[in-house]
Amino acid sequence: MNIGIITVRDKDYPPNFRLMQAAREQKHRATLIHPYRVWPAFRKEEMILVGEAVLPPDIILPRQGATLGDACLSLICHFRLMGIPVVNGMEAIRKAKDKFLCLQLLKDQGIPVPDTILVNAVEGLSLAAFELGGFPVVIKPVSSRQGEGVTLVKTGAQLQEAGKGLDPRSGLLVQQFIPPEGRKDLRVVVIGEKVAGVAEFTPVPGDFRGNFHLSQKSRAVTLNPEILDLAITSAKRLGLEIAGVDLLVDAQKRPFVMEVNYSPGFRGLEAATGHDIAGEMVRYLRQRYETAGKRNHSKTHAP
């Protein structure tokens, strides 16, 4: 089986390296597909690919990150139209990559999420902070990765400074602040409606964000079934087969789903738990490929 991994990173990027390694160990191949070097096209009766030569994949795993554009979504859709199974699908990715849409859909399903206001004009920031009970509040981009652009705002002056980065086409999220004291920052990786692993991240001193990329600190934890079910349900509601569900549990033991990632990092989770998360992903892809049936990829063309 040849796994096509859509990614802008090279083979040395830790998740790509681990997935390619896991594929080899299971006697498969993993091919990296750069979404800015391979382009979807149709010619006469054929759905084709042009650009950088690509070994025709048997299944596609999109992992191009949270900030992907519409052209990348079109590439994902194109593979599906060529008869190649895709994990995760375009619509699920579209829901997950927009942080407000993701929380909006989860809230509608009764899943606990932090109080959040989407603001697309600078004059709305102060009103949003007021509606959330005043400072401090957290400001987030609608789409970002590894905690980038996430800011704790404690004053009106800081709020206005944060507003300088507001793009009215996408907006900013203004979100309730959950203090780090007595809090747990959790990443649950879900694969095929099953929990593959759980890790807790510790914020660096002076920072409020629990993120392995920032702190390089993680540890394995055992969660109660209610929180594990919450993670599985969140991924399922968005239509994601593979997902990283980020949760906070506050000092009062109340869980909040903060975001759901369609291409989760898993280095910290593997380090903390010793679980072969990359191997689990590859095994799931094999199962999905076999379920979908072996396809004829004769339409795939990459001159």
XYZ file of C-alpha atoms in Angstrom:
303
model
C 0.000 0.000 0.000
C 1.286 3.463 -0.889
C 0.143 6.166 1.553
C 0.070 9.660 0.075
C 0.736 12.226 2.807
C -0.237 15.754 1.765
C 2.249 18.013 3.546
C 4.336 21.143 3.016
C 7.089 19.677 5.226
C 9.937 17.370 4.237
C 10.779 13.836 5.346
C 12.742 15.078 8.376
C 9.720 16.784 9.947
C 9.014 14.580 13.017
C 5.438 13.457 12.166
C 6.413 12.761 8.538
C 9.531 10.880 9.631
C 7.549 8.723 12.067
C 4.762 7.979 9.589
C 7.239 6.989 6.883
C 9.109 4.851 9.396
C 5.896 3.155 10.563
C 4.866 2.511 6.965
C 8.197 0.800 6.217
C 7.935 -1.320 9.353
C 4.540 -2.557 8.157
C 5.840 -3.234 4.636
C 4.100 -0.223 3.091
C 5.317 2.939 1.394
C 4.618 6.553 2.329
C 4.942 9.274 -0.317
C 5.027 12.979 0.567
C 2.817 15.115 -1.687
C 3.519 18.856 -1.584
C 0.214 20.723 -2.166
C 2.021 23.644 -3.824
C 3.893 21.412 -6.274
C 1.144 18.980 -7.288
C -2.012 20.408 -8.855
C -5.458 18.962 -9.561
C -6.726 19.107 -13.136
C -9.144 17.515 -15.554
C -8.499 16.901 -19.214
C -11.227 15.577 -21.486
C -12.696 12.655 -19.523
C -9.819 12.316 -17.064
C -9.225 13.543 -13.526
C -5.445 14.018 -13.472
C -2.567 15.490 -11.470
C 0.098 17.748 -12.940
C 3.348 19.089 -11.542
C 5.835 17.193 -9.402
C 5.904 13.465 -10.179
C 3.998 11.434 -7.580
C 3.827 7.676 -7.222
C 0.072 6.961 -7.481
C -1.195 6.622 -3.897
C -3.628 3.984 -2.680
C -4.933 6.185 0.129
C -4.482 9.850 1.086
C -3.695 11.300 4.520
C -3.949 15.120 4.456
C -1.491 16.696 6.907
C -0.786 20.141 5.464
C -1.617 21.977 8.672
C -4.206 24.354 10.049
C -3.525 27.252 7.694
C -4.222 25.436 4.422
C -5.972 27.415 1.693
C -8.870 26.576 -0.577
C -6.536 25.315 -3.307
C -5.295 22.625 -0.913
C -8.878 21.649 -0.124
C -9.503 21.294 -3.856
C -6.554 18.888 -4.090
C -8.022 16.756 -1.295
C -11.385 16.688 -3.060
C -9.653 15.788 -6.331
C -8.086 12.651 -4.902
C -11.508 11.512 -3.693
C -12.995 12.138 -7.140
C -10.195 10.021 -8.601
C -11.508 7.124 -6.513
C -8.754 7.262 -3.884
C -9.891 6.987 -0.222
C -9.093 10.098 1.830
C -8.621 10.188 5.625
C -9.771 12.829 6.703
C -12.245 14.161 4.123
C -12.482 17.715 2.803
C -15.647 18.746 4.662
C -14.356 17.439 7.993
C -11.090 19.339 7.488
C -12.974 22.512 6.573
C -14.879 22.312 9.866
C -11.814 21.590 11.984
C -9.428 24.188 10.537
C -11.755 27.095 11.366
C -11.532 27.297 15.160
C -14.808 29.182 15.576
C -16.781 26.964 13.214
C -15.356 23.933 15.019
C -16.460 25.201 18.450
C -19.766 26.420 17.042
C -20.636 22.955 15.716
C -19.532 21.236 18.925
C -21.537 23.659 21.074
C -24.598 22.940 18.964
C -24.163 19.256 19.823
C -24.055 19.955 23.565
C -20.292 19.491 23.913
C -18.730 21.802 26.541
C -16.536 24.476 24.944
C -15.184 27.784 26.314
C -17.324 30.900 25.962
C -16.156 32.450 22.705
C -17.036 35.480 20.567
C -16.009 35.890 16.920
C -15.200 39.546 16.201
C -14.468 40.883 12.706
C -14.172 44.609 13.544
C -11.811 46.291 16.020
C -14.665 48.131 17.742
C -16.167 44.778 18.717
C -13.203 43.681 20.825
C -14.047 45.773 23.902
C -17.679 44.685 23.767
C -16.590 41.059 23.509
C -14.357 41.394 26.567
C -17.257 42.970 28.484
C -19.636 40.185 27.463
C -17.147 37.606 28.753
C -16.994 39.257 32.162
C -14.002 41.525 31.668
C -10.263 40.949 31.633
C -8.315 38.797 31.283
C -9.456 37.264 28.002
C -7.676 35.176 25.400
C -7.312 36.339 21.792
C -6.879 33.701 19.080
C -6.654 33.664 15.293
C -9.394 31.713 13.546
C -6.728 29.443 12.056
C -3.269 28.865 13.542
C -0.867 26.156 14.650
C 1.219 25.297 17.726
C -0.159 28.165 19.811
C 0.887 30.862 17.340
C -0.953 34.164 17.783
C -2.673 33.080 21.016
C -2.454 36.013 23.433
C -3.551 36.650 27.009
C -4.994 40.168 27.209
C -5.268 41.880 30.602
C -5.952 45.538 29.723
C -7.806 47.660 27.214
C -4.497 48.886 25.781
C -3.356 45.289 25.174
C -6.697 44.548 23.577
C -6.331 47.384 21.117
C -2.782 46.269 20.326
C -4.064 42.758 19.613
C -6.717 44.298 17.374
C -4.055 45.604 14.988
C -3.761 42.087 13.626
C -7.481 41.743 12.980
C -8.374 40.850 9.405
C -12.116 41.487 8.873
C -12.224 38.657 6.328
C -11.406 36.083 9.011
C -11.839 37.862 12.357
C -10.415 37.068 15.786
C -11.695 34.892 18.594
C -12.158 36.458 22.007
C -12.382 33.659 24.543
C -12.854 33.168 28.266
C -9.618 32.675 30.196
C -9.238 29.454 32.152
C -6.413 30.004 34.692
C -3.550 27.484 34.653
C -3.663 26.984 38.437
C -5.210 23.559 39.098
C -5.822 23.094 35.364
C -5.009 20.108 33.141
C -4.030 20.646 29.497
C -4.742 17.451 27.586
C -4.234 16.082 24.074
C -6.285 13.003 23.165
C -5.486 11.350 19.841
C -8.500 9.566 18.357
C -8.096 7.052 15.537
C -11.179 5.378 14.099
C -13.417 6.272 17.066
C -10.896 4.815 19.528
C -8.493 6.621 21.844
C -4.913 5.912 20.757
C -3.256 7.874 23.564
C -3.567 10.703 26.065
C -0.936 13.158 27.278
C -0.925 16.113 29.638
C 1.172 19.158 28.747
C 2.698 21.571 31.257
C 2.917 25.288 30.395
C 6.367 26.870 30.619
C 6.800 29.201 33.633
C 5.096 32.513 32.995
C 3.043 31.189 30.053
C -0.601 30.143 30.170
C -0.516 27.874 27.105
C -0.152 24.124 27.498
C 1.512 23.062 24.257
C 4.259 20.476 23.673
C 5.786 22.584 20.902
C 6.292 25.387 23.420
C 7.243 23.480 26.583
C 8.647 20.153 25.311
C 7.075 18.655 28.448
C 4.415 15.955 28.469
C 3.348 13.068 30.647
C 0.984 10.148 30.333
C -2.279 10.352 32.245
C -5.288 8.160 32.844
C -8.590 9.925 32.225
C -12.058 8.961 33.300
C -14.271 7.429 30.588
C -16.443 10.556 30.437
C -13.585 12.719 29.145
C -12.413 10.022 26.716
C -15.961 9.748 25.362
C -16.026 13.535 25.013
C -12.916 13.405 22.810
C -14.280 10.562 20.662
C -17.646 12.301 20.280
C -15.989 15.600 19.308
C -14.005 13.953 16.508
C -17.065 12.030 15.343
C -19.302 15.121 15.278
C -16.858 16.822 12.916
C -16.533 13.740 10.728
C -12.839 13.223 11.551
C -11.440 9.701 11.480
C -8.051 10.772 12.870
C -8.008 13.735 15.237
C -6.161 15.382 18.080
C -8.676 16.713 20.590
C -7.309 19.398 22.918
C -9.141 19.733 26.216
C -8.755 21.739 29.389
C -10.032 20.528 32.730
C -10.316 23.478 35.111
C -9.740 23.594 38.863
C -13.403 22.673 39.399
C -12.906 19.496 37.280
C -15.026 20.888 34.431
C -13.843 19.775 30.969
C -13.779 22.073 27.930
C -12.971 21.065 24.364
C -10.660 23.816 23.131
C -10.067 22.666 19.549
C -9.961 19.599 17.348
C -7.006 19.129 14.985
C -7.350 17.130 11.779
C -3.550 16.611 11.452
C -2.471 16.292 15.082
C 1.129 16.304 16.177
C 1.920 13.232 18.241
C 5.609 13.504 19.160
C 4.833 14.600 22.721
C 2.232 11.901 23.104
C 4.569 9.153 21.884
C 7.298 10.473 24.195
C 4.971 10.497 27.207
C 3.152 7.226 26.670
C 5.493 5.048 24.644
C 2.557 4.286 22.344
C 3.268 3.787 18.649
C 0.806 6.433 17.445
C 2.308 6.538 13.938
C 1.946 2.768 13.703
C -1.675 2.969 14.819
C -2.371 5.525 12.092
C -0.787 3.328 9.428
C -2.767 0.276 10.595
C -5.969 2.298 10.442
C -5.158 3.514 6.933
C -4.590 -0.096 5.836
C -7.978 -1.046 7.289
C -9.677 1.848 5.502
C -7.959 0.986 2.230
C -9.064 -2.618 2.453
C -12.602 -1.567 3.373
C -12.791 0.805 0.409
C -11.495 -1.929 -1.908
C -8.427 -1.743 -4.093
C -8.962 0.988 -6.653
C -7.784 1.281 -10.212
C -5.618 4.413 -10.216
C -5.001 4.486 -13.953
C -6.398 8.027 -14.104
C -3.603 9.335 -11.895
C -1.065 11.206 -13.998
C 1.947 13.226 -12.889
C 4.198 14.176 -15.788
